[in-house]
Coordinates of N, CA and C in Angstrom, one line a residue:
M1167 N -30.6 0.1 -6.0 CA -28.8 -0.5 -6.2 C -28.2 -0.3 -5.1
E1168 N -27.4 -1.3 -4.9 CA -27.1 -1.6 -3.4 C -25.5 -0.6 -3.2
Q1169 N -25.4 0.0 -2.3 CA -24.5 1.2 -2.2 C -23.2 0.4 -2.1
P1170 N -21.8 0.5 -2.6 CA -20.8 -0.2 -2.1 C -20.2 0.3 -0.7
R1171 N -19.9 -0.5 -0.2 CA -19.4 -0.2 1.0 C -18.1 0.3 1.3
R1172 N -17.6 1.1 1.7 CA -16.3 2.0 2.3 C -15.2 0.8 2.7
P1173 N -14.3 0.6 2.0 CA -13.5 -0.3 2.2 C -12.6 0.2 3.8
P1174 N -11.9 -0.5 4.5 CA -11.4 0.0 5.6 C -9.9 0.6 5.1
E1175 N -9.6 1.7 5.7 CA -8.4 2.5 5.0 C -7.3 2.8 6.4
Y1176 N -6.3 2.3 6.1 CA -5.0 2.4 7.3 C -4.3 3.2 7.0
I1177 N -3.9 3.9 7.8 CA -3.0 5.2 7.5 C -1.6 4.7 8.6
L1178 N -0.6 4.9 7.7 CA 0.7 4.8 8.4 C 1.7 6.0 8.3
E1179 N 2.3 6.2 8.8 CA 3.5 7.2 9.2 C 4.5 7.0 9.0
V1180 N 5.6 7.4 8.1 CA 7.1 6.8 8.0 C 7.9 8.2 8.0
F1181 N 9.0 8.1 8.7 CA 10.0 9.0 8.9 C 11.6 8.7 7.9
A1182 N 11.9 9.6 7.4 CA 13.4 9.1 6.6 C 14.2 10.1 6.3
D1183 N 15.2 9.8 6.0 CA 16.2 10.7 5.8 C 16.7 10.2 4.1
P1184 N 17.4 11.2 3.5 CA 17.5 10.7 1.8 C 18.2 9.7 1.7
T1185 N 19.1 9.2 2.8 CA 20.1 8.2 2.3 C 19.2 6.9 2.9
S1186 N 17.9 6.7 3.5 CA 17.3 5.5 3.7 C 16.0 5.5 3.4
I1187 N 15.8 6.5 2.6 CA 14.0 6.7 2.4 C 13.5 5.5 1.4
K1188 N 14.5 5.0 0.4 CA 14.1 4.0 -0.2 C 14.0 2.7 0.5
D1189 N 14.8 2.4 1.1 CA 14.8 1.2 2.0 C 13.9 1.1 3.0
V1190 N 13.2 2.3 3.4 CA 12.4 2.3 4.8 C 10.8 2.3 4.0
V1191 N 10.9 2.8 2.8 CA 9.5 2.7 2.4 C 9.3 1.6 1.6
Q1192 N 10.2 0.7 0.9 CA 10.2 -0.6 0.3 C 9.8 -1.3 1.5
G1193 N 10.5 -1.4 2.6 CA 10.5 -2.4 3.6 C 9.1 -2.4 4.1
I1194 N 8.7 -0.9 4.3 CA 7.0 -0.9 4.6 C 6.1 -1.4 3.7
L1195 N 6.2 -1.3 2.3 CA 5.4 -1.9 1.4 C 5.4 -3.4 1.4
H1196 N 6.8 -3.9 1.6 CA 6.9 -5.3 1.3 C 6.1 -5.9 2.6
T1197 N 6.0 -5.3 3.9 CA 5.6 -5.6 4.8 C 4.0 -6.0 4.7
I1198 N 3.3 -4.8 4.4 CA 1.8 -4.8 3.9 C 1.5 -6.0 2.7
F1199 N 2.3 -6.1 1.7 CA 2.1 -7.1 0.9 C 2.4 -8.4 1.6
F1200 N 3.6 -8.7 2.2 CA 3.6 -9.9 2.7 C 2.3 -10.6 3.5
H1201 N 1.5 -9.6 4.0 CA 0.3 -10.0 4.9 C -1.2 -10.0 4.4
R1202 N -0.8 -9.3 2.9 CA -2.1 -9.2 2.3 C -2.0 -9.8 1.0
Y1203 N -0.8 -10.6 0.5 CA -0.7 -10.9 -1.0 C -0.6 -12.5 -0.5
F1204 N -1.6 -13.0 -1.5 CA -2.0 -14.4 -1.1 C -1.6 -15.5 -1.8
P1205 N -0.6 -15.3 -3.0 CA -0.3 -16.6 -3.6 C 0.7 -17.2 -2.8
S1206 N 1.1 -18.2 -3.2 CA 2.3 -19.1 -2.1 C 3.5 -18.1 -2.3
L1207 N 4.3 -18.2 -1.1 CA 5.2 -17.0 -1.2 C 6.6 -18.4 -0.3
R1208 N 7.8 -18.0 -0.9 CA 9.0 -18.5 0.1 C 9.3 -17.2 0.8
P1209 N 9.3 -17.7 2.0 CA 9.7 -16.5 3.1 C 11.0 -16.0 2.9
S1210 N 11.2 -14.7 2.9 CA 12.0 -14.1 2.9 C 12.3 -12.6 3.6
T1211 N 13.4 -12.2 4.1 CA 13.5 -10.9 4.8 C 14.4 -9.8 4.4
I1212 N 14.3 -8.8 4.8 CA 15.5 -7.5 4.3 C 15.8 -7.1 5.5
E1213 N 16.8 -6.2 5.7 CA 17.3 -5.6 6.9 C 17.1 -4.1 6.5
V1214 N 16.2 -3.6 7.2 CA 16.2 -2.0 7.2 C 16.5 -1.6 8.6
L1215 N 17.6 -0.6 8.7 CA 18.0 0.2 9.6 C 17.9 -1.0 11.3
D1216 N 18.6 -1.9 10.9 CA 18.7 -2.9 12.1 C 17.6 -3.6 12.3
L1217 N 16.5 -3.4 11.5 CA 15.3 -4.2 11.4 C 14.8 -5.2 10.7
T1218 N 14.6 -6.6 10.9 CA 14.3 -7.6 9.9 C 12.7 -7.3 9.8
L1219 N 12.4 -7.4 8.3 CA 11.3 -7.0 7.8 C 11.0 -8.0 6.8
P1220 N 9.8 -8.5 6.7 CA 9.4 -9.4 5.6 C 9.4 -8.7 4.3
F1221 N 9.8 -10.1 3.2 CA 10.0 -9.7 2.0 C 9.5 -10.4 0.9
V1222 N 8.8 -9.9 -0.1 CA 7.6 -10.5 -1.0 C 8.6 -10.8 -2.1
T1223 N 9.1 -11.9 -2.6 CA 9.9 -12.1 -3.7 C 9.0 -12.7 -5.3
D1224 N 8.2 -11.5 -5.3 CA 7.6 -11.7 -6.6 C 8.3 -10.8 -7.5
P1225 N 9.0 -11.2 -8.6 CA 9.6 -10.3 -9.3 C 8.6 -8.9 -10.0
E1226 N 7.3 -9.3 -10.6 CA 6.2 -8.2 -10.8 C 5.9 -7.5 -9.7
L1227 N 5.7 -7.7 -8.6 CA 5.4 -6.7 -7.3 C 6.5 -6.0 -7.0
Q1228 N 7.9 -6.9 -7.2 CA 8.9 -6.2 -6.6 C 9.3 -4.8 -7.8
T1229 N 9.3 -5.0 -8.8 CA 9.5 -4.0 -10.0 C 8.2 -3.0 -9.7
L1230 N 7.1 -3.1 -9.4 CA 6.1 -1.9 -9.1 C 6.5 -1.4 -7.8
I1231 N 6.8 -1.8 -6.8 CA 7.3 -1.5 -5.6 C 8.6 -0.3 -5.9
D1232 N 9.6 -0.8 -6.5 CA 10.6 -0.2 -6.7 C 10.3 0.8 -7.7
T1233 N 9.3 0.9 -8.5 CA 8.8 2.0 -9.7 C 8.4 3.2 -8.9
R1234 N 7.4 2.8 -8.0 CA 6.8 3.5 -7.2 C 7.5 4.5 -6.1
V1235 N 8.5 3.9 -5.5 CA 9.2 4.3 -4.7 C 10.2 5.1 -5.2
L1236 N 10.9 4.7 -6.5 CA 11.7 5.7 -7.1 C 10.9 7.0 -7.4
Q1237 N 9.8 7.1 -7.9 CA 9.1 8.0 -8.2 C 8.7 8.9 -7.2
L1238 N 8.5 8.4 -5.8 CA 8.2 9.0 -4.7 C 9.5 10.0 -4.3
V1239 N 10.9 9.3 -4.2 CA 12.4 9.8 -3.8 C 12.2 10.9 -4.8
R1240 N 12.3 10.6 -6.2 CA 12.5 12.0 -7.2 C 11.6 12.8 -6.9
Q1241 N 10.2 12.5 -6.4 CA 9.3 14.0 -6.1 C 9.8 14.5 -5.2
L1242 N 9.9 13.7 -3.7 CA 10.4 14.5 -2.7 C 11.7 15.2 -2.8
S1243 N 12.6 14.6 -3.4 CA 13.9 15.4 -3.6 C 13.9 16.7 -4.4
S1244 N 12.8 16.4 -5.3 CA 12.8 17.8 -6.5 C 12.1 19.1 -5.2
T1245 N 11.4 18.6 -4.2 CA 10.4 19.6 -3.4 C 11.8 20.2 -2.5
T1246 N 11.5 21.7 -2.2 CA 12.1 22.2 -1.2 C 11.3 22.6 -0.3
S1247 N 11.9 22.8 1.1 CA 10.8 23.1 2.0 C 12.1 24.1 2.8
P1248 N 11.3 25.1 3.5 CA 12.4 25.7 4.5 C 12.5 25.2 5.7
N1249 N 11.5 24.6 6.4 CA 11.8 23.6 7.2 C 12.5 22.2 7.4
S1250 N 13.2 22.1 6.2 CA 14.1 21.1 5.8 C 13.3 19.5 6.0
S1251 N 12.2 19.5 5.9 CA 11.2 18.0 5.5 C 10.0 18.4 4.6
V1252 N 10.2 17.1 3.7 CA 8.6 17.6 3.1 C 8.2 16.1 3.1
R1253 N 6.9 16.3 2.7 CA 5.9 14.9 2.8 C 5.3 14.6 1.3
G1254 N 5.0 13.2 1.5 CA 4.7 12.6 0.1 C 3.6 11.4 0.7
Q1255 N 3.1 10.9 -0.4 CA 2.3 9.7 0.3 C 2.4 8.3 -1.0
I1256 N 2.2 7.2 -0.6 CA 2.1 6.1 -1.7 C 0.9 5.3 -1.0
G1257 N -0.1 5.1 -1.9 CA -1.3 4.4 -1.6 C -1.4 3.0 -2.1
V1258 N -1.8 1.8 -1.3 CA -1.9 0.5 -1.9 C -3.6 -0.1 -1.7
Q1259 N -3.9 -0.6 -2.5 CA -5.5 -1.0 -2.7 C -5.3 -2.1 -3.1
F1260 N -6.7 -2.9 -2.4 CA -6.5 -4.3 -2.7 C -7.9 -4.4 -3.3
F1261 N -8.2 -5.3 -4.0 CA -9.4 -5.7 -5.1 C -10.0 -6.9 -4.9
E1262 N -11.4 -7.2 -5.1 CA -11.6 -8.5 -5.7 C -12.5 -8.3 -6.7
K1263 N -12.1 -9.3 -7.4 CA -13.3 -9.4 -8.9 C -14.5 -10.0 -8.4
R1264 N -15.2 -9.4 -9.0 CA -16.7 -9.7 -8.9 C -17.5 -10.0 -10.1
R1265 N -18.5 -11.0 -10.5 CA -19.1 -11.1 -11.9 C -20.2 -10.2 -11.7
R1266 N -20.6 -9.4 -12.6 CA -21.7 -8.9 -12.7 C -22.5 -8.9 -14.0
K1267 N -23.6 -8.6 -14.4 CA -24.3 -8.9 -15.6 C -24.3 -7.3 -16.3
A1268 N -24.0 -7.5 -17.6 CA -24.0 -6.3 -18.2 C -25.2 -6.1 -18.8
G1269 N -25.7 -4.7 -18.6 CA -26.9 -4.3 -19.0 C -28.2 -4.3 -18.4
G1270 N -29.2 -3.7 -18.7 CA -30.4 -4.0 -17.6 C -31.6 -5.1 -18.3
L1271 N -31.0 -5.2 -19.5 CA -31.9 -6.3 -20.2 C -31.4 -7.6 -20.9
G1272 N -31.1 -8.5 -20.2 CA -30.3 -9.6 -20.0 C -30.8 -10.5 -21.2
W1273 N -32.0 -10.6 -21.5 CA -32.8 -11.2 -22.5 C -32.4 -10.6 -24.0
F1274 N -32.0 -9.5 -24.1 CA -31.5 -8.6 -25.3 C -30.3 -8.3 -25.5
T1275 N -29.3 -8.4 -24.7 CA -28.0 -8.2 -24.7 C -27.2 -9.7 -24.5
G1276 N -28.2 -10.9 -24.5 CA -27.5 -12.1 -24.2 C -27.2 -12.2 -22.8
G1277 N -27.6 -11.5 -21.7 CA -27.1 -11.8 -20.3 C -25.6 -11.9 -20.1
T1278 N -24.5 -11.3 -21.0 CA -23.4 -11.2 -20.8 C -22.8 -10.6 -19.4
K1279 N -22.0 -11.5 -19.2 CA -21.3 -11.3 -17.9 C -19.7 -10.6 -17.7
T1280 N -19.8 -9.5 -17.0 CA -18.5 -9.2 -16.7 C -17.9 -8.8 -15.4
E1281 N -16.4 -8.6 -15.5 CA -16.1 -8.8 -14.0 C -15.7 -7.0 -13.8
E1282 N -15.9 -6.9 -12.6 CA -15.6 -5.5 -11.7 C -14.9 -5.6 -10.7
E1283 N -13.8 -4.8 -10.7 CA -13.2 -4.7 -9.2 C -13.7 -3.8 -8.1
I1284 N -13.6 -4.6 -7.0 CA -14.2 -4.0 -5.8 C -13.1 -3.9 -4.8
C1285 N -12.5 -2.4 -4.2 CA -11.7 -2.4 -3.4 C -12.4 -2.6 -2.1
W1286 N -11.2 -3.6 -1.2 CA -11.7 -4.1 0.0 C -10.9 -3.6 1.0
E1287 N -9.8 -3.0 0.4 CA -8.6 -2.5 1.9 C -7.9 -1.4 1.0
V1288 N -8.0 -0.5 1.8 CA -6.9 0.6 1.1 C -5.7 0.9 2.5
W1289 N -4.4 1.3 2.1 CA -3.4 1.4 2.8 C -2.8 2.5 2.4
R1290 N -2.7 3.8 3.3 CA -2.1 4.9 3.0 C -0.9 5.3 3.8
L1291 N 0.4 5.6 3.0 CA 1.4 5.6 3.6 C 2.3 7.1 3.4
E1292 N 2.0 7.8 5.0 CA 2.5 9.2 4.7 C 4.0 9.2 5.0
V1293 N 4.7 9.6 3.8 CA 6.2 9.7 4.3 C 6.7 11.1 3.9
T1294 N 7.2 11.2 5.4 CA 8.0 12.6 5.8 C 9.5 12.5 5.3
L1295 N 10.3 13.0 4.5 CA 11.5 13.3 4.3 C 12.1 14.2 4.8
A1296 N 13.3 14.0 5.7 CA 13.7 15.0 6.6 C 15.4 15.3 5.9
T1297 N 15.8 16.2 5.8 CA 17.4 16.5 5.7 C 18.1 17.3 6.8
P1298 N 18.4 16.5 7.4 CA 19.2 16.9 8.7 C 20.6 17.8 8.3
K1299 N 20.8 18.9 8.8 CA 21.8 20.1 8.6 C 23.2 20.0 9.0
T1300 N 22.9 19.3 10.4 CA 23.8 19.1 11.1 C 24.2 17.5 11.7
E1301 N 25.4 17.2 12.4 CA 25.5 15.8 13.0 C 24.7 15.8 14.1
T1302 N 24.2 16.7 14.6 CA 23.3 16.6 16.0 C 21.7 16.1 15.3
E1303 N 21.4 16.9 14.4 CA 20.1 16.7 13.8 C 20.2 15.4 13.0
R1304 N 21.3 15.0 12.7 CA 21.3 13.5 11.6 C 21.3 12.6 12.9
T1305 N 21.5 12.6 14.2 CA 21.6 11.7 15.0 C 20.2 11.5 15.6
K1306 N 19.7 12.6 15.8 CA 18.2 12.9 15.8 C 17.3 11.9 15.3
V1307 N 17.4 12.4 13.7 CA 16.7 11.8 12.4 C 16.9 10.4 12.5
T1308 N 18.3 9.8 12.7 CA 18.4 8.3 12.5 C 17.7 7.7 13.9
K1309 N 17.6 8.2 15.1 CA 16.7 7.5 16.0 C 15.2 7.9 15.9
A1310 N 14.9 8.8 15.0 CA 13.4 8.9 15.0 C 13.1 7.8 13.6
M1311 N 14.3 7.7 12.6 CA 13.6 6.9 11.6 C 13.6 5.5 12.1
E1312 N 14.6 5.0 13.1 CA 14.3 3.4 13.4 C 13.1 3.4 14.5
M1313 N 12.6 4.6 15.2 CA 11.6 4.3 16.0 C 10.2 4.4 15.2
T1314 N 10.0 5.0 14.2 CA 9.0 5.0 13.6 C 8.6 4.0 12.3
L1315 N 9.8 3.5 12.1 CA 9.9 2.3 11.1 C 9.4 1.3 12.0
Q1316 N 10.1 0.8 13.2 CA 9.5 -0.2 14.4 C 8.2 -0.2 14.5
K1317 N 7.7 1.1 14.9 CA 6.2 1.1 15.2 C 5.5 0.9 14.2
T1318 N 5.9 1.4 12.9 CA 5.0 1.2 11.9 C 4.7 -0.4 11.5
A1319 N 5.6 -1.0 11.4 CA 5.7 -2.2 11.3 C 5.1 -3.1 12.3
L1320 N 5.1 -2.6 13.5 CA 4.5 -3.3 14.4 C 2.9 -2.9 14.5
K1321 N 2.7 -1.9 13.9 CA 1.3 -1.4 13.7 C 0.5 -2.0 12.5
I1322 N 1.6 -2.6 11.4 CA 1.1 -3.4 10.3 C 0.5 -4.7 10.6
V1323 N 1.2 -5.4 11.7 CA 1.0 -6.8 12.2 C -0.3 -6.7 13.1
A1324 N -0.2 -5.3 14.0 CA -1.6 -5.5 14.6 C -2.8 -5.5 14.0
I1325 N -2.8 -4.6 12.8 CA -3.9 -4.5 11.8 C -4.3 -5.6 11.2
V1326 N -3.3 -6.4 10.8 CA -3.7 -7.4 9.9 C -4.2 -8.9 10.9
N1327 N -3.6 -8.7 12.1 CA -3.9 -9.8 12.8 C -5.5 -9.5 13.4
Q1328 N -5.7 -7.9 13.8 CA -7.1 -8.0 14.1 C -8.4 -7.7 13.3
N1329 N -8.1 -7.2 11.9 CA -9.0 -7.1 11.0 C -8.9 -7.7 9.8
K1330 N -9.6 -8.9 9.9 CA -9.6 -9.9 8.9 C -11.1 -10.6 8.3
D1331 N -12.3 -10.1 9.1 CA -13.2 -10.3 8.4 C -13.6 -9.5 7.0
H1332 N -13.2 -8.5 6.8 CA -13.5 -7.9 5.6 C -12.8 -8.4 4.3
I1333 N -11.7 -9.3 4.6 CA -10.9 -10.1 3.5 C -12.2 -10.9 2.7
P1334 N -12.3 -10.7 1.5 CA -13.1 -11.4 0.6 C -12.8 -13.1 0.4
P1335 N -13.7 -14.1 0.5 CA -13.4 -15.3 0.0 C -12.5 -15.5 -1.2
I1336 N -11.7 -16.1 -1.4 CA -10.9 -16.6 -2.4 C -11.7 -17.5 -3.4
T1337 N -12.2 -17.0 -4.4 CA -12.9 -17.7 -5.2 C -12.5 -18.2 -7.0
T1338 N -11.1 -17.9 -6.6 CA -10.5 -18.5 -8.0 C -9.0 -19.1 -7.9
S1339 N -8.8 -19.7 -8.8 CA -7.7 -20.6 -8.9 C -6.5 -19.7 -9.6
E1340 N -6.4 -18.6 -9.9 CA -5.3 -17.8 -10.2 C -4.5 -17.4 -9.1
T1341 N -3.1 -17.4 -10.0 CA -1.9 -16.9 -8.6 C -2.6 -16.0 -7.5
N1342 N -2.9 -14.8 -8.0 CA -3.2 -13.5 -7.4 C -4.5 -13.6 -7.6
P1343 N -5.4 -14.1 -6.3 CA -7.1 -13.8 -6.4 C -7.2 -12.5 -6.4
F1344 N -6.5 -11.6 -5.7 CA -7.1 -10.1 -5.3 C -6.0 -9.4 -6.3
P1345 N -6.0 -8.3 -7.1 CA -5.5 -7.6 -7.7 C -5.3 -6.2 -6.8
Y1346 N -4.2 -5.4 -7.3 CA -3.9 -4.6 -6.5 C -3.4 -3.3 -7.1
Q1347 N -3.3 -2.2 -6.5 CA -2.8 -0.9 -7.0 C -2.0 -0.4 -6.1
I1348 N -1.0 0.2 -6.6 CA 0.1 1.2 -5.7 C 0.1 2.5 -6.4
N1349 N -0.1 3.5 -6.0 CA -0.4 4.6 -6.2 C 0.7 5.7 -5.9
L1350 N 1.0 6.6 -6.2 CA 1.8 7.8 -5.6 C 0.8 9.1 -5.6
N1351 N 0.9 9.5 -4.4 CA 0.3 10.6 -3.8 C -1.7 10.6 -4.1
P1352 N -1.9 9.3 -3.7 CA -3.4 9.4 -4.1 C -4.4 10.2 -3.2
R1353 N -5.2 11.0 -4.4 CA -6.4 12.0 -3.9 C -7.4 11.3 -3.8
I1354 N -7.8 11.9 -2.3 CA -9.3 11.4 -1.8 C -10.2 11.1 -3.2
E1355 N -10.6 12.3 -3.7 CA -11.5 12.0 -4.8 C -11.4 11.1 -5.9
G1356 N -10.2 10.8 -6.3 CA -9.6 9.8 -7.2 C -10.0 8.4 -6.8
W1357 N -9.7 8.5 -5.5 CA -10.0 7.0 -4.9 C -11.5 6.7 -4.6
A1358 N -11.9 8.0 -4.1 CA -13.5 7.3 -4.1 C -14.2 7.0 -5.1
K1359 N -13.7 7.6 -6.4 CA -14.1 7.1 -8.1 C -14.0 5.7 -7.7
T1360 N -12.7 5.4 -7.7 CA -12.1 4.1 -7.9 C -13.2 3.2 -7.3
M1361 N -13.4 3.4 -5.8 CA -14.0 2.7 -5.2 C -15.7 2.7 -5.3
G1362 N -15.8 3.5 -6.2 CA -17.4 3.4 -6.5 C -18.3 4.2 -5.7
M1363 N -17.5 5.3 -5.2 CA -18.4 6.2 -4.2 C -18.4 7.5 -4.7
Y1364 N -19.4 8.1 -4.4 CA -19.6 9.7 -5.2 C -19.5 10.6 -3.7

């Protein structure tokens, strides 16, 4: 049996304060989906920290992103840290649907075909929430947020422009040919199982 190949994983880091974390994380997730979501889209943008980012205007996707970001914000807000910063992760996985025959005895089972989802790309967004205590710290945090947001957005563009060969062909006429998942704090062993790795 053929071993599934490990999909490429891209790690992004973002830094935000409590007033901007929701917008920053949503902006990064929408930037990823703008480049990896293949249904026809009407171009749209959002402004995050004086940076214009792409925005995917799909209600189902927007709801999922909003839900996961709010869960992350709640988790980070409830965590206390003596050094005034806490970390969390959001993971995005893209899948392709492949047909496979069910069972080993095609003539006995009627040769039933089922679909399986194979992961072809993984994005991991490592989020640091900083809570500045003084005005000087607030100024430093704001500059760091703007800088990391811009670097992260440019990194996404560089990655999607350089890494296209692993994207599977579109073989369906469905609106979205590639299912996706957005997970809060994905654990490596959970992802390995999902990707068919042992």
